Coordinates of C-alpha atoms in Angstrom, one line a residue:
X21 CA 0.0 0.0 0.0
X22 CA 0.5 3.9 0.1
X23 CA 0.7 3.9 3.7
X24 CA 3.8 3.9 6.1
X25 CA 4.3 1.9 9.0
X26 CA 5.3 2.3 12.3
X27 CA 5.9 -0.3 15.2
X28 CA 6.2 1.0 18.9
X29 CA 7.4 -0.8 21.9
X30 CA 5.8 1.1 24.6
X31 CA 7.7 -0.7 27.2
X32 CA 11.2 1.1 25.4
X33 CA 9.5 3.9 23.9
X34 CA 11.8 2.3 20.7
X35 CA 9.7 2.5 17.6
X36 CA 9.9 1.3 14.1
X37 CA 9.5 3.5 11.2
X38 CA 9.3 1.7 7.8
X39 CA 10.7 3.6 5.1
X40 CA 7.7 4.4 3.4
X41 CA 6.9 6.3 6.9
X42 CA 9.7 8.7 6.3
X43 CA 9.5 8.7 2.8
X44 CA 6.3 10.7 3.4
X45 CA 7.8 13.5 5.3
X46 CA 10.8 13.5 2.7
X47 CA 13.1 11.7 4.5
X48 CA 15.4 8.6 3.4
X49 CA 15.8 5.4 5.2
X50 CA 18.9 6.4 7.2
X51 CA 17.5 9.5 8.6
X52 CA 15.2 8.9 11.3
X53 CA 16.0 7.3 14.0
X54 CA 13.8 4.6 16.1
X55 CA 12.4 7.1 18.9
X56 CA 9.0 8.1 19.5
X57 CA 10.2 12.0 19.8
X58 CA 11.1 11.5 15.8
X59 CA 6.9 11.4 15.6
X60 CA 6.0 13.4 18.6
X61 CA 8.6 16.4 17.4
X62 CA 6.8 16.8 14.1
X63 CA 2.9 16.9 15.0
X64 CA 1.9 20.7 14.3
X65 CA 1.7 22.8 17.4
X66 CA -2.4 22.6 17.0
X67 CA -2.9 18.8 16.8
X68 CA -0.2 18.0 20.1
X69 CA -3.4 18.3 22.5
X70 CA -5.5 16.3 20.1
X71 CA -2.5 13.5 19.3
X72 CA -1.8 12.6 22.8
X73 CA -5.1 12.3 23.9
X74 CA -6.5 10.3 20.9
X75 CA -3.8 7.9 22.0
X76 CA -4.3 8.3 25.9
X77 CA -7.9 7.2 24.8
X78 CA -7.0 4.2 23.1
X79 CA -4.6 2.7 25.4
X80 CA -6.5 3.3 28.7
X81 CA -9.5 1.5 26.5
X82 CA -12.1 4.5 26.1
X83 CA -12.4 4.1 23.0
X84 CA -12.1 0.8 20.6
X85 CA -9.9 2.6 18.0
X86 CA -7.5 4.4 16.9
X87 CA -7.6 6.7 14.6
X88 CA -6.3 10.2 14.0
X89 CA -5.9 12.9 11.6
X90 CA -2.7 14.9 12.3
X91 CA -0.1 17.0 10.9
X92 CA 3.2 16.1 10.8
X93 CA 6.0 18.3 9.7
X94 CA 7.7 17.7 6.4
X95 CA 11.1 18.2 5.5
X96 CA 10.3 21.6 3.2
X97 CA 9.0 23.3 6.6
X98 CA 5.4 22.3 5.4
X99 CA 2.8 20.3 7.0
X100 CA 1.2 17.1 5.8
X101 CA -2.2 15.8 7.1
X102 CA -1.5 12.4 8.0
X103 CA -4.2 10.0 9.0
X104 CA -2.9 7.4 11.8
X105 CA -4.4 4.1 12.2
X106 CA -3.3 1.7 14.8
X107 CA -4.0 -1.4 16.5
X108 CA -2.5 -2.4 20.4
X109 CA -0.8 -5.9 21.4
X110 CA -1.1 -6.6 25.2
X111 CA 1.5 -8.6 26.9
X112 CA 1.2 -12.2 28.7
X113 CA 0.1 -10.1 32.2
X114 CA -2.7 -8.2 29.7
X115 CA -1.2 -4.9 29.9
X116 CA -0.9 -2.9 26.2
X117 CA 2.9 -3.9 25.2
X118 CA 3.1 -2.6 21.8
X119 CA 1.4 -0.6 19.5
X120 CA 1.2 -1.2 15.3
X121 CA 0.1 0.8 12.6
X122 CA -0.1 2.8 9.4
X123 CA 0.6 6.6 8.0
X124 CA -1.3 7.2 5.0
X125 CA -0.6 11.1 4.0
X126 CA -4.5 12.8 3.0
X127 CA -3.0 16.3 2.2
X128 CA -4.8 16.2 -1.2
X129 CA -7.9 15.1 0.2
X130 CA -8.0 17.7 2.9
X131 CA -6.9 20.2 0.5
X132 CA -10.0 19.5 -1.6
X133 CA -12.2 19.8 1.5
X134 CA -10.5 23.0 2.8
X135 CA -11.7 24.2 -0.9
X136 CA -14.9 22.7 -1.2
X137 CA -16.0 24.3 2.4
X138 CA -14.4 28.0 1.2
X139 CA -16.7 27.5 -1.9
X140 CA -19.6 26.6 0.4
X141 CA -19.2 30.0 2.6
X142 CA -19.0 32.1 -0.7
X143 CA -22.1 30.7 -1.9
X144 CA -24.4 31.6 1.1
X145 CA -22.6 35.3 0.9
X146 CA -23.4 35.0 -2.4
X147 CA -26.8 33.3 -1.8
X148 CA -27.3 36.0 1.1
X149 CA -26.4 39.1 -0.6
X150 CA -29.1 38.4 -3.6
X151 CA -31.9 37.3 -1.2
X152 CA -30.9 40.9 0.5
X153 CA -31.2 43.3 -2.7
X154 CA -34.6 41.5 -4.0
X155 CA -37.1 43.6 -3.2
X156 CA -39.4 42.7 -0.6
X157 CA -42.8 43.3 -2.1
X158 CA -44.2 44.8 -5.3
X159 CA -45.1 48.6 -5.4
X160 CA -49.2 49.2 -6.0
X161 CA -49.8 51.2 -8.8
X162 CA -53.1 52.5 -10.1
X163 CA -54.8 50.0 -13.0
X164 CA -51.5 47.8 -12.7
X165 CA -50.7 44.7 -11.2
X166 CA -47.1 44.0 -10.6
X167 CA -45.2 40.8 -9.8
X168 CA -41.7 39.8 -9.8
X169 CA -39.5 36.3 -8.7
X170 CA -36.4 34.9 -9.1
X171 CA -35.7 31.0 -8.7
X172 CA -31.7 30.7 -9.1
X173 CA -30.9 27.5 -11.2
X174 CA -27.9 27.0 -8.9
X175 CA -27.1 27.7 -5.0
X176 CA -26.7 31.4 -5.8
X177 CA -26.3 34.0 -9.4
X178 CA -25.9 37.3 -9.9
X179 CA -29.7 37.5 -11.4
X180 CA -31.7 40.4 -10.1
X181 CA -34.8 42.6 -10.6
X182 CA -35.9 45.9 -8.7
X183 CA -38.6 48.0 -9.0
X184 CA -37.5 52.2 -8.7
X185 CA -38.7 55.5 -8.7
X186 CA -37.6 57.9 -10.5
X187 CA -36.8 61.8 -9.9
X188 CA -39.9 62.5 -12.1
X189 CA -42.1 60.3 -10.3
X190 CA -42.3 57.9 -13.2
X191 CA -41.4 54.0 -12.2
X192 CA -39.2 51.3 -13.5
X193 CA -38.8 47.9 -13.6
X194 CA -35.0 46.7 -13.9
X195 CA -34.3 42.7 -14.5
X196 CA -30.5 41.7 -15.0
X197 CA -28.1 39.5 -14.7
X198 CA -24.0 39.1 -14.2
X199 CA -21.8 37.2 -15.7
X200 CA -20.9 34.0 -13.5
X201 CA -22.4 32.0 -10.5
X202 CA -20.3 32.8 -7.5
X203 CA -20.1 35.8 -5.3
X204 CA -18.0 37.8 -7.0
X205 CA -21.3 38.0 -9.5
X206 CA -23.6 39.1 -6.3
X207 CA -21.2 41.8 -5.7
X208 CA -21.2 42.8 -8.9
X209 CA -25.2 43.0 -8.8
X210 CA -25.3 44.9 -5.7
X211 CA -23.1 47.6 -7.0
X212 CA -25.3 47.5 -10.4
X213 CA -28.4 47.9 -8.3
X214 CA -26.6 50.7 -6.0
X215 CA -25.6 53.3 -9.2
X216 CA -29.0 52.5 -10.5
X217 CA -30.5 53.9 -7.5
X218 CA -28.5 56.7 -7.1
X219 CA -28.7 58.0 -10.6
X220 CA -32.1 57.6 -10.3
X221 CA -32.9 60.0 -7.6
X222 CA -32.0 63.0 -9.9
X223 CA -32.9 61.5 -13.0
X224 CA -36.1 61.1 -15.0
X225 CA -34.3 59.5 -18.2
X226 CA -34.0 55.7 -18.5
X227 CA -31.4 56.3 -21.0
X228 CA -29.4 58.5 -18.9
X229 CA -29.5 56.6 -15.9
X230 CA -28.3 53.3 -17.9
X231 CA -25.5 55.1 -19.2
X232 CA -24.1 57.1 -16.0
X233 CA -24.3 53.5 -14.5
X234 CA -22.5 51.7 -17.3
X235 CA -19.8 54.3 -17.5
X236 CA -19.2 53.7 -13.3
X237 CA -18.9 49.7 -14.2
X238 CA -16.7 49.8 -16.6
X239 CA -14.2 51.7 -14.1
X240 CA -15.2 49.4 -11.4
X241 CA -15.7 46.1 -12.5
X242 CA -12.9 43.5 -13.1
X243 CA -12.3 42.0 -16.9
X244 CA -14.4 38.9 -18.0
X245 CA -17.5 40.5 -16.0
X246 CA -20.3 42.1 -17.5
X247 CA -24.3 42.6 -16.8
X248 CA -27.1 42.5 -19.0
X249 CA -29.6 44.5 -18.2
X250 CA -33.5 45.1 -19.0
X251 CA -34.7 48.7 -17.4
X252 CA -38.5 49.7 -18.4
X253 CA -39.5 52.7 -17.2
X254 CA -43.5 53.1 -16.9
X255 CA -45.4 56.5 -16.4
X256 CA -48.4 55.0 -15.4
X257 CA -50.6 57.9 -15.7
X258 CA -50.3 57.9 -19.0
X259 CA -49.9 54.5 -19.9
X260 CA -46.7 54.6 -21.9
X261 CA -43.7 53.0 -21.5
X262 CA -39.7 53.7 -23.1
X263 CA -36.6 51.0 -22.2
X264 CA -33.4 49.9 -22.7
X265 CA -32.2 46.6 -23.2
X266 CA -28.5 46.6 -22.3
X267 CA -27.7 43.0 -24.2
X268 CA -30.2 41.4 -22.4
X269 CA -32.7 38.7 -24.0
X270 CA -35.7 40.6 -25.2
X271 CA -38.2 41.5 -23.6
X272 CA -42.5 40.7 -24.4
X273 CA -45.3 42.9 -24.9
X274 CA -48.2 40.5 -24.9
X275 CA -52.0 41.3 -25.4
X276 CA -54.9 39.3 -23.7
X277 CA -55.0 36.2 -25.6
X278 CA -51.1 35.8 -25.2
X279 CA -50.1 36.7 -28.3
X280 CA -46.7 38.9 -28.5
X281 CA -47.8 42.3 -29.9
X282 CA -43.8 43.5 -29.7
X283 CA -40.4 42.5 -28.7
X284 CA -38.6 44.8 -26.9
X285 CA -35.1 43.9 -28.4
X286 CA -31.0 44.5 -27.4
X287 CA -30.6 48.4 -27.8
X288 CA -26.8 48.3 -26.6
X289 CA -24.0 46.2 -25.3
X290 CA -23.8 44.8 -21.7
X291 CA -22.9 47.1 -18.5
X292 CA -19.4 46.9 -18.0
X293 CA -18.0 46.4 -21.6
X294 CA -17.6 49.8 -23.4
X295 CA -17.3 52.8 -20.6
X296 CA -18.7 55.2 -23.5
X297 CA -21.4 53.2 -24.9
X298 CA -24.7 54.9 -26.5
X299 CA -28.1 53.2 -25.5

């Protein structure tokens, strides 16, 4: 197998490390001597507590194995998680004599899990921060009915809508989405949704409004990430609507039998491309 082994006398603390054993801290046959301190020496200062009492536990029979995930000191200065597995031999009076068992280094394996669980926590932020920005009901608006949801495909995205007011008193609806599915993408979105805001407290133009915020993107926003972005604003007293479609799919105009009377197509490139662009 993979593993190294290791044989200790616990009557003369003398213990045998096969080569293997040493081999995974980077050490040659010759190198090591047969002394429990050659193991002890090496456990990381973090895992000593845990190390002696796994095998306290063990011996004095509290629990029926042992078994311990450790780090051990490699050659290089770095640590290796090693998991231990061992097995006791008790003498003719009954009393633990010896103790046998196997190194098997897991670094990879907890490397992968150290990753998988920093993946995890930027997900919830991620999954957090979206729940956060949706709005929390729809706004009630005379002869309209307004509704809005969003059902991520994955743990968490940067897709988004918002309903705002603008400086004129007119309203809009805004649906977008980022580029990618982690958290950086939620940031992203907030930020979108924050200039949007702004810009619209002291302005009444959709077109404006898209533009000051795509301008601020483009200086803020790393390369590779962009947002597509649907904005409608409605002036619902007099029942007419403009947009912009910032390389978004298209949006519907449907009458009462469902049939699409017009499709409110791209009218520019994605936020966060071209600091310039016209909409």
């Amino acid at each position: 197998t993979d593993a190294g082994i290791w044989d200790w006398d616990l009557t003369t603390n003398q213990v045998y490390f096969s080569p293997r054993w040493k081999g995974i801290l980077g050490y040659a046959s010759d190198e090591i001597n047969n002394e429990l301190n050659e193991w002890v020496s090496r456990i990381h200062p973090d895992d000593q507590a845990k190390a002696a009492e796994s095998v306290d536990a063990y011996l004095n029979g509290q629990v029926e194995q042992y078994e311990l995930e450790h780090r051990l000191r490699h050659r290089d200065g770095t640590y290796r998680w090693i998991l231990a597995r061992g097995a006791m031999v008790r003498g003719v009076d009954g009393r633990p004599s010896r103790m046998v068992g196997s190194h098997l280094d897991i670094t990879d394996r907890k490397l992968a899990e150290d990753k998988l669980r920093l993946q995890e926590a930027q997900l919830i932020a991620a999954q957090k921060i979206q729940e956060h920005l949706l709005p929390r009901k729809a706004p009630s608006l005379p002869g309209y009915e307004i509704a809005g949801r969003v059902t991520p495909a994955q743990f968490a995205a940067g897709d988004h809508f918002d309903y705002v007011t603008l400086a004129d008193g007119t309203f809009a609806v805004c649906v977008g989405d980022v580029s990618g599915h982690d958290v950086s993408a939620a940031l992203v979105m907030a930020s979108t949704c924050a200039h949007l805001r702004s810009f619209a407290v002291d302005h009444s133009q959709v077109q404006e409004i898209v533009e000051h915020t795509n301008e601020v993107l483009s200086r803020e926003t790393d390369d590779g990430l962009f947002v597509t972005m649907f904005v409608m604003q409605l002036d619902y007293k007099s029942h007419t609507f403009r947009y912009v479609n910032a390389g978004h799919p298209h949006g519907y105009l449907l009458i009462s039998s469902g049939e699409v009377k017009a499709e409110m197509k791209s009218t520019g490139f994605p936020l966060a491309v071209l600091p310039d662009a016209d909409y």
